[in-house]
Amino acid sequence: MTATATRVDESAPNRPVRPPRVISFSQRLSRWDLKVSPYLYISPFFIMFAVVGLFPIAFTAVISFMDWDLVRNSGQFIGVDQYAWILGQPQFWTALRNTFSIFLFSAVPQLIAAIFIAAMLDRNIRAKTFWRMGVLVPFVMAPVAVALIFSNMFGDNHGLVNNILTDVGLPAIQWHKDAFWSHVAIATMVNFRWTGYNTLILLAAMQAIPRDYYEAATVDGAGPFRQFRSITLPSLKPTLIFVIITATIGGLQIFDEPRMFDQFGRGGAAQQWLTITLYLYDIGWGQWNFGRAAALAWILFLIILIIGLINLLVTRRLVRDEGRR
Amino acid sequence: MTVKLSRRTKAIAGIASAASIAIIATGCSAPSDSGGGDGKVELTIATFNDFGYSDELLQEYMDENPNVTIVHNRAATSNDARANYFQKLGKEGLADIEAVEVDWFTEAMEYSDLLAEVPADAKGRWLDWKEAAATDGEGRLVGFGTDVGPQGVCYRSDLFAAAGLPTDRTEVAALLEGDWDNFFSVADQYKAATGKPFIDSANSVLQGIVNQLETAYEEPDGTAVATENADIEDAYNTVVERAVPISAYAGQWSDDWFASMANGEFAAMLCPGWMHGVISGGAPEVTGWDVADVFPGGGGNWGGSYLTVPADGKNVDAALKLADWLTAPEQQVKAFVNAGTFPSQSDAYEDEGLTAFTNEYFNDAPTGEIGINRAEAVTVATFKGPKFFQFHDALQNAVTRVFDGVEDQSTSWNTWVTEVSAF
């Protein structure tokens, strides 16, 4: 406000010119303090982000167009060859398929389970806090520890799951041979870890639903299931969208679980459970080909961007729907 | 431009190496008081797994050389060491002496100009093929050989007896003497008698056969011959046709495989010296294990490491001296007693500490003497190019696919050909 007024004053030609004022250094300092300090206070984050976030991203883009030798720190510009190589690899497409397959196997059952567990926890039960904290326990465990335990359970010959199956007279499942079952096994690890986390977020959203709705519905004679379907679910929409988007981004970057699934960590002999990040890691740190790894990183980035955009469009539509309702 | 890039890469390498923070920390603290005016030198040595370089052994050197202090950093696995090595080679932060495993040694040899040369008086003390593998195109020897992995055959005498096969280790050696064909027919015999697989894994057989070839996947001049090499195709076909049916597993090191060591799922394993520890560790309760002084198709070597001295280190001369001492015959025998790492030089093979050594777990088998015989039976040093690991890994996958029944013999071979032609 004042700034605009001053500027108008100065630009007006008919005003008498003010005599130049000598400003002392301390005055100037306090002026700078006012102008610069806020930026200094918020700068640590942006400096950190530029160093560990932006810079590596930009440098990755540069390297992705080069044949890079890490040891000698030199590279040769070769254009889009690295991208072409990646897209021409059958492994890449298998990895893409696996990533989406594992993502679907984990995200869908996980969210359905999370909604129902949250609905249970939303009711009047004894020792509420205990149960609510309980669902978060798996999330606190280190992913590698989870993967270690589960890959032991999913052993082909001596695993716990197969031992139980054969004891009951069912055939043993070839967890490390069949692509479908390996995805199920890996998705189980993901679900174990993330269901509780999503449950708590959805529970928080459920608690925010005004209780009046339920009271009115009860008066109208709606049963618990009808209430869940007609009140709880629609009110959860915005939260569900958030949960779905975070699950998508996480799912497309899945790494720990497939890496720990066998002793080599390279996704299986026929790439049964090779995911994009696993493939990226192998090209970079297994074959020391940073040019190709950087190109793959950018391809993954674009994939996530596209999926993110689709998510955004869907979100907008759903939210508008809700507004109309 | 180059300067800028190198600084940037360093930053990236720093960020990326979160996994090896411990190694970085020690690497950075190393130069602080080394090379001071009073002649005191602090030497860092980086190894992985267990090289048998115990504190007592290093103290021995420090007692002989009072001006030297040794700091020993041990990485958990050779993979960690590999990542650390290539991130820092040619830059800063490597230890004065760095251990390199034979699997990624050829990759390191691509940068042999960044490594210090082994002093002339140390040359010639290693087994010929061990030394040849560490000599680059210009004739510079850049690696101090530590251990080798001469392969014999470990077997369960109790299971052999149950199948009607001989159990005494000299008789077993005589039984398995000969080529791979003979080995497979004994295996078939065992399988026919018991219905169980004879050997632990098909890919260990592939490893054994490939380690007996002159050239595997690349020619010394750098051309890739993997898919045209008839020997490799033969090896693949032999393994798929003969080894897959008599193997318990496709590959080694899985949870199932470790669990199987103790429960008699198979009767034999191809075993280099360092495998003895794996077996006794995996099946401490089992009493039937023994070692036969024989290997199908002659001698075979699997594994073994080198010590290298990065040329831009702060104390290259002192480091060369220590590496020389550590890999001298007497110290190699001590390392063998400490950790079972088998010496790579013929002089050590006259040492009584080695010749008289018996392994209690393996029914008191004279594993020292067997190792010497097996090491001397190795006549071929397979040429392993810089992409050996990639090619071999992909071929192992091909065998695994057949074993798992995912693809048939020829489909799996073709998949491999397509896969590796993109390398």
XYZ file of C-alpha atoms in Angstrom, chain B residues 20-371:
352
model
C 29.108 -46.558 2.370
C 29.135 -43.643 4.768
C 31.282 -45.545 7.211
C 33.912 -46.136 4.578
C 33.854 -42.496 3.497
C 34.275 -41.348 7.061
C 37.360 -43.421 7.614
C 38.671 -42.616 4.153
C 38.457 -38.895 4.849
C 40.190 -39.086 8.182
C 43.092 -41.040 6.799
C 45.375 -38.321 5.409
C 45.247 -36.217 8.589
C 48.510 -37.198 10.202
C 50.076 -39.368 7.548
C 53.367 -38.444 5.945
C 54.308 -36.130 8.793
C 57.839 -34.851 9.357
C 58.670 -37.463 11.992
C 58.401 -40.300 9.480
C 55.185 -41.627 11.012
C 52.878 -43.148 8.455
C 49.246 -44.126 8.862
C 48.240 -46.729 6.311
C 44.638 -47.624 5.603
C 43.714 -50.998 4.175
C 40.223 -51.806 2.941
C 39.055 -55.407 2.597
C 35.706 -57.213 2.630
C 34.307 -60.465 4.042
C 37.236 -62.085 5.810
C 40.725 -61.975 4.352
C 42.231 -63.474 7.493
C 44.078 -60.242 8.278
C 43.529 -60.399 12.010
C 44.574 -57.632 14.388
C 47.444 -59.834 15.593
C 48.760 -60.227 12.058
C 48.687 -56.486 11.413
C 50.221 -55.814 14.839
C 53.116 -58.032 13.807
C 53.875 -55.653 10.937
C 53.527 -52.601 13.166
C 55.991 -54.126 15.634
C 58.502 -54.659 12.839
C 57.892 -51.143 11.475
C 57.346 -48.845 14.466
C 56.722 -45.803 12.265
C 53.666 -47.422 10.671
C 50.135 -47.521 12.036
C 47.617 -49.640 10.133
C 43.906 -48.906 10.034
C 41.877 -51.818 8.717
C 38.403 -51.131 7.263
C 36.318 -54.184 6.495
C 33.273 -53.891 4.232
C 30.584 -56.506 4.788
C 30.359 -57.710 1.206
C 32.376 -57.540 -1.949
C 29.480 -55.640 -3.577
C 29.818 -52.789 -1.084
C 33.545 -52.720 -1.697
C 32.976 -52.688 -5.459
C 30.606 -49.711 -5.336
C 33.004 -47.798 -3.119
C 36.013 -48.663 -5.270
C 34.665 -47.405 -8.566
C 33.066 -44.319 -7.067
C 36.402 -43.115 -5.741
C 39.014 -44.595 -8.049
C 40.982 -41.815 -9.715
C 39.535 -39.282 -7.274
C 39.985 -39.210 -3.522
C 38.971 -41.259 -0.558
C 40.220 -44.753 -1.352
C 42.327 -46.520 1.235
C 46.074 -46.848 0.658
C 45.522 -50.534 -0.043
C 42.263 -51.683 -1.588
C 41.196 -55.304 -1.948
C 39.577 -56.252 -5.253
C 37.630 -59.447 -5.832
C 38.393 -61.504 -8.910
C 34.821 -61.090 -10.224
C 35.259 -57.372 -10.722
C 39.021 -57.374 -11.079
C 38.830 -57.172 -14.872
C 36.725 -54.031 -14.557
C 39.428 -52.579 -12.338
C 42.072 -53.645 -14.880
C 40.470 -51.230 -17.358
C 41.863 -48.515 -15.117
C 45.214 -50.197 -14.484
C 46.991 -46.898 -15.216
C 45.447 -45.508 -12.029
C 47.033 -48.255 -9.936
C 50.608 -48.462 -8.668
C 52.844 -51.173 -10.100
C 53.945 -54.124 -7.992
C 57.695 -53.820 -7.186
C 59.910 -55.840 -9.508
C 61.327 -58.057 -6.744
C 57.886 -59.338 -5.818
C 57.109 -60.485 -9.348
C 57.197 -64.159 -10.128
C 56.246 -65.463 -6.701
C 52.580 -66.117 -7.510
C 51.094 -68.948 -9.525
C 51.601 -68.058 -13.206
C 47.936 -67.659 -14.072
C 47.250 -65.632 -10.948
C 49.959 -63.167 -11.930
C 48.998 -63.155 -15.619
C 45.470 -62.033 -14.790
C 46.798 -58.976 -12.961
C 49.149 -57.885 -15.741
C 47.749 -55.300 -18.137
C 48.354 -54.842 -21.861
C 51.513 -52.857 -21.232
C 53.003 -55.543 -19.014
C 52.420 -53.712 -15.732
C 51.589 -56.000 -12.810
C 49.159 -54.023 -10.651
C 47.668 -56.567 -8.243
C 49.141 -58.479 -5.297
C 47.456 -61.882 -5.434
C 45.928 -62.908 -2.109
C 43.972 -66.136 -2.228
C 42.816 -68.545 -4.919
C 39.853 -70.902 -5.079
C 41.171 -74.303 -6.265
C 38.123 -76.509 -6.603
C 37.689 -80.005 -5.286
C 34.543 -82.041 -4.684
C 32.832 -82.002 -1.297
C 30.526 -84.936 -0.677
C 28.341 -86.558 1.970
C 29.905 -89.938 2.695
C 26.753 -91.155 4.492
C 24.585 -90.419 1.449
C 27.191 -91.957 -0.855
C 27.074 -95.114 1.239
C 23.287 -95.203 1.101
C 23.452 -95.050 -2.694
C 26.005 -97.839 -2.877
C 28.888 -95.560 -3.852
C 32.347 -95.670 -2.245
C 32.791 -93.455 0.804
C 36.551 -93.217 1.334
C 37.939 -89.951 -0.051
C 40.641 -91.614 -2.168
C 38.115 -94.038 -3.643
C 35.708 -91.180 -4.359
C 38.544 -89.303 -6.044
C 39.237 -92.332 -8.210
C 35.529 -92.679 -8.983
C 35.178 -89.078 -10.139
C 38.543 -88.896 -11.883
C 38.151 -87.994 -15.535
C 36.021 -85.665 -17.587
C 32.640 -84.104 -16.916
C 30.943 -86.960 -18.703
C 32.186 -89.377 -16.069
C 31.032 -87.013 -13.336
C 27.536 -86.889 -14.807
C 27.302 -90.660 -15.131
C 28.187 -91.060 -11.441
C 25.522 -88.447 -10.732
C 22.973 -90.354 -12.821
C 23.890 -93.505 -10.931
C 23.271 -91.752 -7.619
C 19.977 -90.360 -8.817
C 18.842 -93.740 -10.090
C 19.675 -95.317 -6.738
C 18.098 -92.706 -4.476
C 15.768 -90.640 -6.640
C 17.377 -87.500 -5.234
C 19.560 -84.885 -6.938
C 23.292 -85.493 -6.779
C 24.641 -81.955 -6.763
C 23.491 -78.698 -5.204
C 23.087 -76.462 -8.231
C 23.270 -76.462 -12.022
C 24.922 -73.059 -12.178
C 27.854 -74.189 -10.061
C 28.552 -76.757 -12.797
C 28.339 -73.993 -15.398
C 30.792 -71.990 -13.322
C 33.121 -74.988 -13.116
C 33.060 -75.608 -16.876
C 33.429 -71.953 -17.886
C 36.388 -71.590 -15.522
C 38.178 -74.264 -17.565
C 37.860 -72.437 -20.904
C 40.669 -70.356 -22.416
C 38.287 -67.658 -23.566
C 34.783 -67.267 -22.322
C 32.778 -64.338 -23.644
C 35.375 -61.819 -24.794
C 38.684 -61.972 -26.648
C 41.660 -60.240 -25.024
C 41.465 -57.562 -27.740
C 37.994 -56.613 -26.564
C 35.768 -58.228 -29.197
C 32.763 -59.976 -27.760
C 32.604 -63.587 -28.950
C 30.040 -64.791 -26.449
C 27.357 -65.915 -28.843
C 29.740 -67.358 -31.451
C 31.967 -69.193 -28.991
C 31.246 -72.876 -29.586
C 32.723 -73.735 -26.171
C 30.141 -71.592 -24.446
C 27.313 -73.145 -26.420
C 28.653 -76.594 -25.562
C 28.915 -75.652 -21.913
C 25.343 -74.392 -21.929
C 24.006 -77.502 -23.644
C 25.962 -79.831 -21.382
C 24.711 -78.076 -18.276
C 21.110 -77.995 -19.445
C 21.063 -81.611 -20.653
C 23.178 -83.288 -18.009
C 23.488 -81.038 -14.959
C 19.946 -79.686 -14.650
C 18.366 -83.145 -14.114
C 20.790 -84.024 -11.301
C 20.738 -80.671 -9.489
C 18.715 -79.694 -6.456
C 18.663 -76.003 -7.322
C 19.246 -73.736 -10.272
C 21.641 -71.417 -8.477
C 23.369 -70.994 -5.160
C 22.922 -68.585 -2.226
C 19.121 -68.633 -1.975
C 17.436 -69.124 1.402
C 16.304 -72.550 0.244
C 19.836 -73.465 -0.807
C 21.290 -72.521 2.567
C 18.575 -74.496 4.306
C 19.264 -77.500 2.108
C 22.914 -77.831 3.176
C 21.942 -79.617 6.365
C 19.069 -81.827 5.285
C 20.682 -84.127 2.766
C 18.802 -82.943 -0.311
C 21.916 -83.545 -2.382
C 25.121 -85.508 -1.944
C 27.907 -83.388 -3.439
C 29.098 -79.875 -4.167
C 31.884 -78.487 -6.295
C 33.915 -76.693 -3.689
C 36.685 -74.169 -3.755
C 38.556 -73.715 -0.468
C 36.364 -70.890 0.723
C 33.254 -73.062 0.282
C 34.382 -75.298 3.168
C 33.459 -72.547 5.596
C 30.075 -72.066 3.916
C 29.253 -75.768 4.280
C 30.418 -76.133 7.870
C 28.582 -72.929 8.729
C 25.354 -74.005 6.994
C 25.276 -77.526 8.401
C 27.152 -77.529 11.721
C 25.301 -80.627 12.963
C 25.949 -82.829 9.941
C 28.893 -85.196 10.320
C 29.040 -86.832 6.896
C 30.796 -84.143 4.855
C 34.176 -84.971 3.327
C 36.440 -83.596 0.578
C 37.792 -85.544 -2.396
C 41.004 -84.509 -4.126
C 39.529 -84.464 -7.621
C 37.790 -82.169 -10.051
C 36.016 -83.111 -13.285
C 37.888 -82.109 -16.429
C 41.153 -81.287 -14.646
C 41.767 -78.356 -12.343
C 39.487 -75.428 -11.837
C 39.711 -72.173 -9.970
C 36.785 -70.227 -8.603
C 37.318 -66.943 -6.855
C 40.229 -65.287 -5.118
C 41.214 -61.683 -4.641
C 43.958 -59.138 -5.150
C 45.299 -56.195 -3.208
C 45.761 -53.016 -5.242
C 47.447 -49.725 -4.407
C 45.782 -46.661 -5.983
C 48.561 -44.661 -7.655
C 47.396 -41.280 -6.390
C 47.397 -42.327 -2.715
C 49.309 -40.355 -0.082
C 51.687 -43.138 0.927
C 52.127 -45.255 -2.168
C 55.609 -46.558 -1.278
C 54.724 -47.551 2.264
C 51.494 -49.113 1.000
C 53.350 -51.177 -1.601
C 55.650 -52.439 1.139
C 52.752 -53.489 3.351
C 50.876 -55.158 0.483
C 54.055 -56.996 -0.411
C 54.413 -58.219 3.174
C 50.757 -59.214 3.494
C 50.883 -61.344 0.372
C 54.219 -62.968 1.145
C 54.032 -66.758 1.624
C 54.371 -66.744 5.442
C 51.560 -64.247 5.910
C 49.356 -66.039 3.379
C 49.639 -69.239 5.382
C 48.659 -67.336 8.539
C 45.672 -65.849 6.711
C 44.722 -69.355 5.581
C 44.755 -70.631 9.143
C 42.720 -67.575 10.227
C 40.049 -67.643 7.539
C 40.646 -70.503 5.094
C 41.733 -68.216 2.243
C 43.950 -70.461 0.156
C 47.446 -69.086 -0.699
C 48.160 -68.108 -4.302
C 51.900 -68.750 -4.383
C 53.889 -71.912 -4.721
C 56.370 -71.070 -1.942
C 53.539 -71.180 0.572
C 52.785 -74.718 -0.549
C 55.957 -75.943 1.182
C 54.967 -74.388 4.468
C 54.114 -76.942 7.114
C 51.295 -74.768 8.419
C 49.551 -75.511 5.151
C 50.708 -79.016 4.221
C 49.888 -80.462 7.622
C 46.538 -78.709 7.972
C 43.499 -80.926 8.447
C 39.893 -79.856 8.683
C 38.107 -81.437 11.611
C 34.622 -80.791 10.236
C 35.360 -82.610 6.979
C 36.277 -85.828 8.715
C 39.842 -84.569 9.251
C 40.413 -84.259 5.527
C 43.851 -82.820 4.720
C 42.323 -79.739 3.067
C 45.701 -77.985 2.963
C 47.305 -80.705 0.902
C 44.186 -81.224 -1.240
C 44.124 -77.499 -1.977
